[in-house]
GROMACS .gro file of N, CA and C in nm:
model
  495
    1UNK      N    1  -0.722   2.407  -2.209
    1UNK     CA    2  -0.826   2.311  -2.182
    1UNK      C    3  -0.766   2.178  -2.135
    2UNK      N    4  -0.672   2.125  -2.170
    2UNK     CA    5  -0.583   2.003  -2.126
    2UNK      C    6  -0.509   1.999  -2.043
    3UNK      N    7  -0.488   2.152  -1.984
    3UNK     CA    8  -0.457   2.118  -1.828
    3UNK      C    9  -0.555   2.140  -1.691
    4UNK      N   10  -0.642   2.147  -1.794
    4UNK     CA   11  -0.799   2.127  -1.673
    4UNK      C   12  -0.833   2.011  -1.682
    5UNK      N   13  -0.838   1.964  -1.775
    5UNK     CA   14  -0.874   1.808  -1.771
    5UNK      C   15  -0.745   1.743  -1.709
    6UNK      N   16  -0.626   1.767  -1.728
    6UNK     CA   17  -0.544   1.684  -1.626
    6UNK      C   18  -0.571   1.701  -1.485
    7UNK      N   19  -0.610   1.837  -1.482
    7UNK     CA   20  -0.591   1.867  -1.299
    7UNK      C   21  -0.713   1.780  -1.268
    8UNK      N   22  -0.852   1.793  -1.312
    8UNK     CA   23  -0.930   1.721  -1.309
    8UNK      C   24  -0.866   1.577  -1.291
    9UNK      N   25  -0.835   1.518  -1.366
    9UNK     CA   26  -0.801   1.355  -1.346
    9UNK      C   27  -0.699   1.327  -1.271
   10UNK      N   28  -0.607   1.430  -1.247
   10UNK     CA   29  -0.580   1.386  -1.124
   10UNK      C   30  -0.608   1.391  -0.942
   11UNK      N   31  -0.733   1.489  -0.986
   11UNK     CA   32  -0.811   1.516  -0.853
   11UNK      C   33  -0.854   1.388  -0.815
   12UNK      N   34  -0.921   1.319  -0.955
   12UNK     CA   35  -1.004   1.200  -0.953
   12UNK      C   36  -0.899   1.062  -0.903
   13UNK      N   37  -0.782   1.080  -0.962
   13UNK     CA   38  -0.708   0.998  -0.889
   13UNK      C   39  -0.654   1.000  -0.727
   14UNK      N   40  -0.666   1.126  -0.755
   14UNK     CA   41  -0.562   1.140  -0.578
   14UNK      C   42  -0.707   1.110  -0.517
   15UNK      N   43  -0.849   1.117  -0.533
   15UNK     CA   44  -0.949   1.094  -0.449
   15UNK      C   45  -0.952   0.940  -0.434
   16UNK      N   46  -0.970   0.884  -0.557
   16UNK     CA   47  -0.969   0.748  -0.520
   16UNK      C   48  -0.900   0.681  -0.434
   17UNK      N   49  -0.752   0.758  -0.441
   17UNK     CA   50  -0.654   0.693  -0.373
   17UNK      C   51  -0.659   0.719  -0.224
   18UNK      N   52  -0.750   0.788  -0.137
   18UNK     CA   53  -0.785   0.898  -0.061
   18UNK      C   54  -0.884   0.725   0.010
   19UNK      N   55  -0.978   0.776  -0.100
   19UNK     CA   56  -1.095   0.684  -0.011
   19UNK      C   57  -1.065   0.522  -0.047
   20UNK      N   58  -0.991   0.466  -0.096
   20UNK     CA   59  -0.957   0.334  -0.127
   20UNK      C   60  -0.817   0.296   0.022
   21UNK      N   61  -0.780   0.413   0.073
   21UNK     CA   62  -0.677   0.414   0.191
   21UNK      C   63  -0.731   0.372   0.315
   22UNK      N   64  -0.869   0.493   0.289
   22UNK     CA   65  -0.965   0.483   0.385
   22UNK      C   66  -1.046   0.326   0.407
   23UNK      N   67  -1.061   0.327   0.289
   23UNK     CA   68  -1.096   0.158   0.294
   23UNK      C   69  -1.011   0.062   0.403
   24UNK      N   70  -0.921   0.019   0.313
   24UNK     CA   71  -0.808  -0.040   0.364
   24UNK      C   72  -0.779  -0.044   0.523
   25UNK      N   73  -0.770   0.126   0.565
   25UNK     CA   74  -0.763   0.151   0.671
   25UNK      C   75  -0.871   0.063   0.795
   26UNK      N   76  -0.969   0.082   0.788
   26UNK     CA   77  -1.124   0.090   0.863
   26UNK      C   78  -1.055  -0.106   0.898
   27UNK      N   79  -1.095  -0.124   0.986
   27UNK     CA   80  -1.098  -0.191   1.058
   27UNK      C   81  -1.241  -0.290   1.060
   28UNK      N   82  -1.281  -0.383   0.998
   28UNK     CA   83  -1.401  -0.456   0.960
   28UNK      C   84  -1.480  -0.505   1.109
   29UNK      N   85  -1.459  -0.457   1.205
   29UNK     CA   86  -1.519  -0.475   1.290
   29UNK      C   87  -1.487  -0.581   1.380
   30UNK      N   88  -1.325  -0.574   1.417
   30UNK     CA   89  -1.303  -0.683   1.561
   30UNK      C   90  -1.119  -0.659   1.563
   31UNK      N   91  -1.095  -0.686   1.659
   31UNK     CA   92  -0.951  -0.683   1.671
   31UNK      C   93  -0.888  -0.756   1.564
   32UNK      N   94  -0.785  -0.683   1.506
   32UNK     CA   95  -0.698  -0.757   1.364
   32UNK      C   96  -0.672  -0.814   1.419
   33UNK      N   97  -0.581  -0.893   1.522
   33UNK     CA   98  -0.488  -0.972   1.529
   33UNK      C   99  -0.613  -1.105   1.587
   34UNK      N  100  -0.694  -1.068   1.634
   34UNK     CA  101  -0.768  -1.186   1.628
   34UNK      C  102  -0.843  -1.222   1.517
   35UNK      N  103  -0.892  -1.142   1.401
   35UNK     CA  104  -0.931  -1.173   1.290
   35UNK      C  105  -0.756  -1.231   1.203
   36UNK      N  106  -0.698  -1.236   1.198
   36UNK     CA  107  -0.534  -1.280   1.137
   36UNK      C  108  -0.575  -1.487   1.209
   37UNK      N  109  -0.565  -1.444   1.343
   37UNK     CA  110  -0.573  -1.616   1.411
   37UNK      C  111  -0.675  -1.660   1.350
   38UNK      N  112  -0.771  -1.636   1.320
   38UNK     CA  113  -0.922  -1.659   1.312
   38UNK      C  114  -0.910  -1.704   1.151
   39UNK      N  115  -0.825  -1.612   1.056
   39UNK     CA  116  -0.805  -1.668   0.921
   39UNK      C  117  -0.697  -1.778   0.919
   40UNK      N  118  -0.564  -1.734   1.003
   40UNK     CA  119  -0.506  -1.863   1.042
   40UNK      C  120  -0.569  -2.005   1.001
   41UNK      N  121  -0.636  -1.986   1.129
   41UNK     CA  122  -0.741  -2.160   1.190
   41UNK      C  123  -0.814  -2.168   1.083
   42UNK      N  124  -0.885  -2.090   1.026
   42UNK     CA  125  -0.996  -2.138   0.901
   42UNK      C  126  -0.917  -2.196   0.758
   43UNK      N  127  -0.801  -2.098   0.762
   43UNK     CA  128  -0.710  -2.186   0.654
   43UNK      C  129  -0.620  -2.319   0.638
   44UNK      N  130  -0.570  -2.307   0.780
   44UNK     CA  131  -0.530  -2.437   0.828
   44UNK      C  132  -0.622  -2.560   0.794
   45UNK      N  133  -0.767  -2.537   0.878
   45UNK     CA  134  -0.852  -2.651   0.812
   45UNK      C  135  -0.859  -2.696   0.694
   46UNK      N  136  -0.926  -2.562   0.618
   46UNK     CA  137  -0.931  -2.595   0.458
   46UNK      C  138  -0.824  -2.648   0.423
   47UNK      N  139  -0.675  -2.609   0.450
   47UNK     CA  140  -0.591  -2.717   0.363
   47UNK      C  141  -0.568  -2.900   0.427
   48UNK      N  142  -0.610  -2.900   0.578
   48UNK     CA  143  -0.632  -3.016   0.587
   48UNK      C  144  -0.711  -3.088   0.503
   49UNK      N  145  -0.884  -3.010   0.465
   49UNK     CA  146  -0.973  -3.134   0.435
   49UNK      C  147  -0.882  -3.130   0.281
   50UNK      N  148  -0.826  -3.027   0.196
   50UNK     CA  149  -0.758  -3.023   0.097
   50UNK      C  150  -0.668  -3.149   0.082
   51UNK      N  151  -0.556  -3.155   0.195
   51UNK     CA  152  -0.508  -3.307   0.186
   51UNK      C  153  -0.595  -3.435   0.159
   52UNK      N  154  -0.698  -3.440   0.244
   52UNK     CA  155  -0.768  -3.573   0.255
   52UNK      C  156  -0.815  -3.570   0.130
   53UNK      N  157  -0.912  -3.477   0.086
   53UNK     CA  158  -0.970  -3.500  -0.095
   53UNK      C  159  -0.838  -3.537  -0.169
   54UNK      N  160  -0.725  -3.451  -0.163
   54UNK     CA  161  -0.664  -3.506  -0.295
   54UNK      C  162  -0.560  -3.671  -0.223
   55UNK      N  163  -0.592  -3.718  -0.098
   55UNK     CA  164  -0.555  -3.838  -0.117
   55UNK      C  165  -0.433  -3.842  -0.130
   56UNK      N  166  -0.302  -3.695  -0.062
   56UNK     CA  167  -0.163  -3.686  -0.060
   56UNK      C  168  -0.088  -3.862  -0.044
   57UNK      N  169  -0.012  -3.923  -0.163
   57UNK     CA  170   0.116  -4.022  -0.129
   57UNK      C  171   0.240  -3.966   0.000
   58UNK      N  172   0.265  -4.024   0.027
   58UNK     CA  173   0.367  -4.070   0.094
   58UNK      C  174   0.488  -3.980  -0.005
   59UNK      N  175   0.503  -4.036  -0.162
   59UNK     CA  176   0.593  -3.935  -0.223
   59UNK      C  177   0.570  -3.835  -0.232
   60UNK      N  178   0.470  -3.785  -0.222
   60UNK     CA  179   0.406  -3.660  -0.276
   60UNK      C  180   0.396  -3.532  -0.151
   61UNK      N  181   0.424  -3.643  -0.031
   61UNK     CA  182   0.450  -3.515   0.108
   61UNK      C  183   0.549  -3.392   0.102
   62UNK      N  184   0.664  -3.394  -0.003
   62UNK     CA  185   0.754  -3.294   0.011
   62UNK      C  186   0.692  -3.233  -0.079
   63UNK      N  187   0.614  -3.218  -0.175
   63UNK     CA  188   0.560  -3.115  -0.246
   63UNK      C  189   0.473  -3.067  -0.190
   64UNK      N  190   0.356  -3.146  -0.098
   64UNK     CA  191   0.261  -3.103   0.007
   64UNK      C  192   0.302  -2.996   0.047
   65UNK      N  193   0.425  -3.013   0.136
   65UNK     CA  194   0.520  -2.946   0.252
   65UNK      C  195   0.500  -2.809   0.166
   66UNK      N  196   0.551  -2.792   0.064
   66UNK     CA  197   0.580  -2.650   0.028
   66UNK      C  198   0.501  -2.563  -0.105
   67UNK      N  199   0.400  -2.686  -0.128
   67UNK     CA  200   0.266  -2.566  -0.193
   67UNK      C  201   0.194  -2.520  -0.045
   68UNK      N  202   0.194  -2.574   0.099
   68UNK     CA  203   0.126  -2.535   0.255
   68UNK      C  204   0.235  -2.418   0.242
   69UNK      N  205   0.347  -2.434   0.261
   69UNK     CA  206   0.431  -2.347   0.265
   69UNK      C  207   0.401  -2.153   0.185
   70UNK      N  208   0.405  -2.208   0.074
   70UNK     CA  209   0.398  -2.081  -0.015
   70UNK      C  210   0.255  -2.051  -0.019
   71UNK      N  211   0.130  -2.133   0.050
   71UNK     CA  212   0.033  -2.065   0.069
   71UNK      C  213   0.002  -1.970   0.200
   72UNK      N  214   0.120  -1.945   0.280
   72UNK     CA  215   0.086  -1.872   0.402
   72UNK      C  216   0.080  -1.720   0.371
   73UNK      N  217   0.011  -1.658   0.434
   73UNK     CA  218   0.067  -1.528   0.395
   73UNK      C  219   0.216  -1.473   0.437
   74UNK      N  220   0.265  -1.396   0.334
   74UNK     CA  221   0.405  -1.380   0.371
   74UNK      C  222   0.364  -1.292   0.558
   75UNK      N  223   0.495  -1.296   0.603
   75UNK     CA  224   0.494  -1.225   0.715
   75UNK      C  225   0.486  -1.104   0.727
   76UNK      N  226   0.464  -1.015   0.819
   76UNK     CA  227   0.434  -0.886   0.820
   76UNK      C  228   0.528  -0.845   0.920
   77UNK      N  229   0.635  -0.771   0.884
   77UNK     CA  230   0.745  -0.741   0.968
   77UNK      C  231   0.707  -0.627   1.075
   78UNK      N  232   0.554  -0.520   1.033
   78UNK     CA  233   0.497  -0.464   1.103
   78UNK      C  234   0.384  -0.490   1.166
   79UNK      N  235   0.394  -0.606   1.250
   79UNK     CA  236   0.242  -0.663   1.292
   79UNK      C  237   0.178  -0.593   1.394
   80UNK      N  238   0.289  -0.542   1.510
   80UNK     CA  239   0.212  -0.509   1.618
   80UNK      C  240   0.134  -0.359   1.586
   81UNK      N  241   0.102  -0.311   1.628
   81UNK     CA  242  -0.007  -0.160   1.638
   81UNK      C  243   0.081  -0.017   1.610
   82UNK      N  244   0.208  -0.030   1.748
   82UNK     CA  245   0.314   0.042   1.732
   82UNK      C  246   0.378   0.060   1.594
   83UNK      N  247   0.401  -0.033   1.548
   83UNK     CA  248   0.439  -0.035   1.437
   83UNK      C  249   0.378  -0.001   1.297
   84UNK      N  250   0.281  -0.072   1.332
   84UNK     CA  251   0.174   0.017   1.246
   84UNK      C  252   0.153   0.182   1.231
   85UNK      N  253   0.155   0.215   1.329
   85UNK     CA  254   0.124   0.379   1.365
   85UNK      C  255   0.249   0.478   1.331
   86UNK      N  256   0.366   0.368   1.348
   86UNK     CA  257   0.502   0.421   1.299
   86UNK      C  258   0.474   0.443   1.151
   87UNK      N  259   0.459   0.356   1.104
   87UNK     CA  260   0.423   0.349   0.930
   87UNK      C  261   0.335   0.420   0.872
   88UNK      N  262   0.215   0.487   0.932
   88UNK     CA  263   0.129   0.517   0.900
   88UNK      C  264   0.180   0.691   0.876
   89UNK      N  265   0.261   0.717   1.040
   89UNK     CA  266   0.333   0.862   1.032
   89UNK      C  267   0.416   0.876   0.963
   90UNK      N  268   0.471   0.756   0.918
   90UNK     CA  269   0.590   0.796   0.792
   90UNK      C  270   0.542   0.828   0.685
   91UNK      N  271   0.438   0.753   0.680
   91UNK     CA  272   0.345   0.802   0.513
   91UNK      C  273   0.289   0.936   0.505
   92UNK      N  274   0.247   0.975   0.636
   92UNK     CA  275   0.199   1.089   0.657
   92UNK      C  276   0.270   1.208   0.585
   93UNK      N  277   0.429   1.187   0.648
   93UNK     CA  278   0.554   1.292   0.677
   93UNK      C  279   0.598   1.308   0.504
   94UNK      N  280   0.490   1.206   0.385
   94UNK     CA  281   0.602   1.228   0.254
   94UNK      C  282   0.519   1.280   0.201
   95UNK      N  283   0.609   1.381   0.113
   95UNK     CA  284   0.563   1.400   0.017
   95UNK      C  285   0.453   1.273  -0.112
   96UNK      N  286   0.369   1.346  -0.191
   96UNK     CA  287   0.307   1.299  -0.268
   96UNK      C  288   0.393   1.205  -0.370
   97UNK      N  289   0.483   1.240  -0.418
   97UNK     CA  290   0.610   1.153  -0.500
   97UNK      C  291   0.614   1.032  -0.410
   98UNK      N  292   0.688   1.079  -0.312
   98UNK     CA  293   0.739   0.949  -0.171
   98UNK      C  294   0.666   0.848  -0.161
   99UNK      N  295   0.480   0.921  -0.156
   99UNK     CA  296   0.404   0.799  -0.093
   99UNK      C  297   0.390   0.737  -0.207
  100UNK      N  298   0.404   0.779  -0.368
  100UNK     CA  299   0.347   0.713  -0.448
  100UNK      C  300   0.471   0.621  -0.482
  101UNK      N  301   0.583   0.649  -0.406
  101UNK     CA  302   0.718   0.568  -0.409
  101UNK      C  303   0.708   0.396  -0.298
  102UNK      N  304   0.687   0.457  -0.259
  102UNK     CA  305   0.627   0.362  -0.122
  102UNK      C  306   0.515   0.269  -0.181
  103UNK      N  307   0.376   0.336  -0.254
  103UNK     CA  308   0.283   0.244  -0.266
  103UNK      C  309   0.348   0.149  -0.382
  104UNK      N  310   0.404   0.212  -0.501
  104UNK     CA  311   0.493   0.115  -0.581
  104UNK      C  312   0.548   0.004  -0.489
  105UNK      N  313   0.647   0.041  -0.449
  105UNK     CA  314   0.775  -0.089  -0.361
  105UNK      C  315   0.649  -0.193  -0.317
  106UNK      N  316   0.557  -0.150  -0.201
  106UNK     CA  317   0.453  -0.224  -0.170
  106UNK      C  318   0.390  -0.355  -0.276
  107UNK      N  319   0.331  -0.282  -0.329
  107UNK     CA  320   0.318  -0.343  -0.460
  107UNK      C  321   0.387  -0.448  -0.563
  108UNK      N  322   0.487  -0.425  -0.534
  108UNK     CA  323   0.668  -0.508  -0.626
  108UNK      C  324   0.619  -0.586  -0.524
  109UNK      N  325   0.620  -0.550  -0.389
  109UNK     CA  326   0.691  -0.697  -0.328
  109UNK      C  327   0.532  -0.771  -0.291
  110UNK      N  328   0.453  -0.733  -0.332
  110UNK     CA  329   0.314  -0.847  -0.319
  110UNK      C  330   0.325  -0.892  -0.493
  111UNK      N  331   0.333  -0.835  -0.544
  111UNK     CA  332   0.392  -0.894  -0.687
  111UNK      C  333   0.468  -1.074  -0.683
  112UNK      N  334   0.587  -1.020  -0.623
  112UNK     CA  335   0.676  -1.124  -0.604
  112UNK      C  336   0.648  -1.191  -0.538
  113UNK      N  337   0.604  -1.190  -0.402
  113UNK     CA  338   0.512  -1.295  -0.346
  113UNK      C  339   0.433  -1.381  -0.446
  114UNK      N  340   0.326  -1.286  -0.517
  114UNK     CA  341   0.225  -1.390  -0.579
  114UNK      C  342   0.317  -1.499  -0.695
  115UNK      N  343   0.483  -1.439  -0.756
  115UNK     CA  344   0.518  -1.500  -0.807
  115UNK      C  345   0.551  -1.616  -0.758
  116UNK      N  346   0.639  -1.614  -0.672
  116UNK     CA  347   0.674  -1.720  -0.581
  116UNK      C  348   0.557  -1.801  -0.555
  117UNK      N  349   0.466  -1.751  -0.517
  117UNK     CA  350   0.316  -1.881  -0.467
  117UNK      C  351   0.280  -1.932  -0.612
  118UNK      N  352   0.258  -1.827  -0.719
  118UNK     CA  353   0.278  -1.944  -0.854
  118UNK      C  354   0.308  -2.013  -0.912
  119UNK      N  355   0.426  -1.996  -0.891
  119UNK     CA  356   0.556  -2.114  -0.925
  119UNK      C  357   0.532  -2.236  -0.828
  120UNK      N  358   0.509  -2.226  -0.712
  120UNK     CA  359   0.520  -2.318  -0.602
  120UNK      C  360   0.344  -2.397  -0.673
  121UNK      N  361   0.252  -2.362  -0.653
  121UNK     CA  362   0.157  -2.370  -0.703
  121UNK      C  363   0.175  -2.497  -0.814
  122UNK      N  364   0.234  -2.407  -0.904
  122UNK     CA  365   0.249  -2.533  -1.083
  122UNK      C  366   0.336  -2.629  -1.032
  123UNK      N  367   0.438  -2.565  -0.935
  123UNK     CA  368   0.537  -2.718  -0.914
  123UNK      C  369   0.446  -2.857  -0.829
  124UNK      N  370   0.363  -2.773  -0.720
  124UNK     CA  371   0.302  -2.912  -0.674
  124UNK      C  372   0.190  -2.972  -0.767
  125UNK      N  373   0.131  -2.879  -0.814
  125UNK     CA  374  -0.002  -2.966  -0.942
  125UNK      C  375   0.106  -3.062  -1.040
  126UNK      N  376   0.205  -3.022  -1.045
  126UNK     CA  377   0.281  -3.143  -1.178
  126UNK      C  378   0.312  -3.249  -1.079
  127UNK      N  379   0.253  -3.269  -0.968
  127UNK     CA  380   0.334  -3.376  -0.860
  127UNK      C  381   0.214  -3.444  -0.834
  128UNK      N  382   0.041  -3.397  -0.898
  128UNK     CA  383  -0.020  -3.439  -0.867
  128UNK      C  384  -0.089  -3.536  -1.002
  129UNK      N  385  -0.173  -3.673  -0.965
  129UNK     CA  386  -0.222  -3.716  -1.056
  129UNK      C  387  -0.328  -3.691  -1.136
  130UNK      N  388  -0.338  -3.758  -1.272
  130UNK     CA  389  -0.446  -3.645  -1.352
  130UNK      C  390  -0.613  -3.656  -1.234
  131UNK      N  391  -0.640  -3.750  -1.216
  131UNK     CA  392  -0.724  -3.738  -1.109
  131UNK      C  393  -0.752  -3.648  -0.972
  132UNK      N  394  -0.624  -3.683  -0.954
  132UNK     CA  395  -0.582  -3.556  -0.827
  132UNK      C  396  -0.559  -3.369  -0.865
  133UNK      N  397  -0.556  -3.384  -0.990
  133UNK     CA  398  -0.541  -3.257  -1.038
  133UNK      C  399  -0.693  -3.188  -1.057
  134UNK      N  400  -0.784  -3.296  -1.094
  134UNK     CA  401  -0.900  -3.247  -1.161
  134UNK      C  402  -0.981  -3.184  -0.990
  135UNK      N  403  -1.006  -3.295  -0.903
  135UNK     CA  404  -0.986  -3.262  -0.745
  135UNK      C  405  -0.946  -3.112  -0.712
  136UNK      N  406  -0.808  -3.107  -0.725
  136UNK     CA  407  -0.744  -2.976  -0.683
  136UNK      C  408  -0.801  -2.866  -0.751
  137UNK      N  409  -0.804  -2.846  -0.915
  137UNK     CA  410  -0.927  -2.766  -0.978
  137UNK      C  411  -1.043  -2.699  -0.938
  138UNK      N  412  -1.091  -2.853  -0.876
  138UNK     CA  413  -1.200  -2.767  -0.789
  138UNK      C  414  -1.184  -2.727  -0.688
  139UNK      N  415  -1.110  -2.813  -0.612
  139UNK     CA  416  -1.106  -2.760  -0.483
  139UNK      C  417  -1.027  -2.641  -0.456
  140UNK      N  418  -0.981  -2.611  -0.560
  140UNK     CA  419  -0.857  -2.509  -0.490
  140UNK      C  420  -0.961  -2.375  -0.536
  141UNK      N  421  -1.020  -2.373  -0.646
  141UNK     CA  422  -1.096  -2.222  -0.634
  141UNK      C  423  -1.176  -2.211  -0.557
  142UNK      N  424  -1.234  -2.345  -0.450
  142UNK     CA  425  -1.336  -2.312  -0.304
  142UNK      C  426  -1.232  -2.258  -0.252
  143UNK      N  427  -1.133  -2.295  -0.219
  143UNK     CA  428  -1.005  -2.249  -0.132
  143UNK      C  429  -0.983  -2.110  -0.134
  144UNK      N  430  -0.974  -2.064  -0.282
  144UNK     CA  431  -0.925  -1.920  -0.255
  144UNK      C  432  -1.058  -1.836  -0.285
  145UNK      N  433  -1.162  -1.895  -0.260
  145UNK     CA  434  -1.324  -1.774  -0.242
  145UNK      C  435  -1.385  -1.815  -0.351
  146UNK      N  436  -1.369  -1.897  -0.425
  146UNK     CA  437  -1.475  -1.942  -0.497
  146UNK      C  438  -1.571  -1.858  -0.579
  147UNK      N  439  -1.710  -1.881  -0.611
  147UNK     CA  440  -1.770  -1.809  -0.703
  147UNK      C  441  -1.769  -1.627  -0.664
  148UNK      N  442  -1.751  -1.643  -0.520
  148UNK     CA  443  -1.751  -1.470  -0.522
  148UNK      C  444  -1.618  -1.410  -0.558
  149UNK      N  445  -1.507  -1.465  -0.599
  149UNK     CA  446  -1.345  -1.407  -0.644
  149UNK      C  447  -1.416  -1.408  -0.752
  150UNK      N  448  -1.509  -1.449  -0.845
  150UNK     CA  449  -1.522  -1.409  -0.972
  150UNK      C  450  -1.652  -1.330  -1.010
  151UNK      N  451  -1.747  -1.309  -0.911
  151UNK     CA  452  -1.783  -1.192  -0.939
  151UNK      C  453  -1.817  -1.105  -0.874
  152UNK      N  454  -1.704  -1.118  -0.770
  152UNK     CA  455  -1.690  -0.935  -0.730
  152UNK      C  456  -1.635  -0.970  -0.576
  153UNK      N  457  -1.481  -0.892  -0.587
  153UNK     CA  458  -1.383  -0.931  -0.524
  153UNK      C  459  -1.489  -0.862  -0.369
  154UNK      N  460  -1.553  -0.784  -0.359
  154UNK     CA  461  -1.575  -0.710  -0.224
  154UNK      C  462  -1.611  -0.730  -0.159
  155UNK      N  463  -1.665  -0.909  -0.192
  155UNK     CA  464  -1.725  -0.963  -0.054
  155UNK      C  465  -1.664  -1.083   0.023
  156UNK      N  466  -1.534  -1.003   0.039
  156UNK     CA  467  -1.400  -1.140   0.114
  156UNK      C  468  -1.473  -1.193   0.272
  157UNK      N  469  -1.558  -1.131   0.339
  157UNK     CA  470  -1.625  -1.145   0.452
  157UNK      C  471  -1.693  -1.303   0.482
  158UNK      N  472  -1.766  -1.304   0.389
  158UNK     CA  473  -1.827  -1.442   0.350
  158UNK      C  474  -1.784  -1.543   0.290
  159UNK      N  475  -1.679  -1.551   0.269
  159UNK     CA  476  -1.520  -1.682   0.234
  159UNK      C  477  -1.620  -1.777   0.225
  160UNK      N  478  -1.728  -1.846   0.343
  160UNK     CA  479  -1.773  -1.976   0.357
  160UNK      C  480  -1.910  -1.967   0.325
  161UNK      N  481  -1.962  -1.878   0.279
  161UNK     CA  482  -2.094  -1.880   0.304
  161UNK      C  483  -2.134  -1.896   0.096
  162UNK      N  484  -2.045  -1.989   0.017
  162UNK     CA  485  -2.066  -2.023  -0.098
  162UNK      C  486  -2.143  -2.137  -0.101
  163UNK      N  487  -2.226  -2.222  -0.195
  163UNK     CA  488  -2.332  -2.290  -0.241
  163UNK      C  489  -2.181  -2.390  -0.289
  164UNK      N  490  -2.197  -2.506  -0.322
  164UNK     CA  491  -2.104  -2.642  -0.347
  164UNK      C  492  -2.197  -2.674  -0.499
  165UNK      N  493  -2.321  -2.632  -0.503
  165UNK     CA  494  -2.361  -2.656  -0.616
  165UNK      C  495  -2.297  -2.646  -0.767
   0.00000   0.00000   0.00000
């Protein structure tokens, strides 16, 4: 009986993992690389009006410099399409172990990213004043999606379309 229920749960896993790919995959409706510029420019702004609210010093520009910094998305060493399609056939070509080897590593290294942007993160808020902190508080959870990051990650589409209330 307990190795029906495993095979079972792992049907249930390998499906999820199946249609959560598929997710990922699908294409939200416009050329990536112009939706990438398009988040570019919209983030760029937001951290401009971000400067002006918190009222950046003159001392306080080299910490500026590199909480902008560690908020970019890391780079994508596979940006173009080709490359993509390369990656996609490699995943294809592995075994079930492999890919679940692969989705790990993936994973580690968005891990470490988010570490790095955390650290960078606490180092510029200790550079900021208690005033300027309370500012950044708010402003920074409009920044990263606001009331919809907290209840319910699936609607990243509408970034701007939150209430200030």
């Amino acid at each position: 009986m307990s190795s029906i229920k495993r095979v079972i749960g792992l049907g249930v896993v390998a499906s999820a993992m199946v249609v959560s790919g598929l997710v990922l995959a699908s294409n939200h409706g416009g050329d990536p690389s112009n939706q990438s510029h398009q988040h570019g420019k919209a983030m760029q702004q937001r951290m401009g009006e971000l400067k002006a609210k918190l009222a950046i010093t003159a001392a306080q520009e080299g910490a500026w410099g590199d909480f902008q910094l560690a908020m970019q998305r890391p780079s994508k060493a596979m940006g173009n399409e080709e490359a993509k399609s390369a990656k996609r056939d490699a995943m294809k070509a592995m075994t079930t172990p492999q890919r679940l080897d692969a989705m790990l590593a993936m994973k580690q290294q968005r891990d470490a990213y988010m570490t790095v942007r955390t650290d960078a993160i606490r180092s510029f808020y200790t550079e900021l004043t208690p005033s300027q902190q309370t500012v950044f508080d708010h402003a920074f959870q409009q920044l990263m999606g606001g009331k919809k990051m907290n209840k319910h990650r699936g609607g990243r589409g509408n970034r701007g379309d939150h209430d200030d209330h």
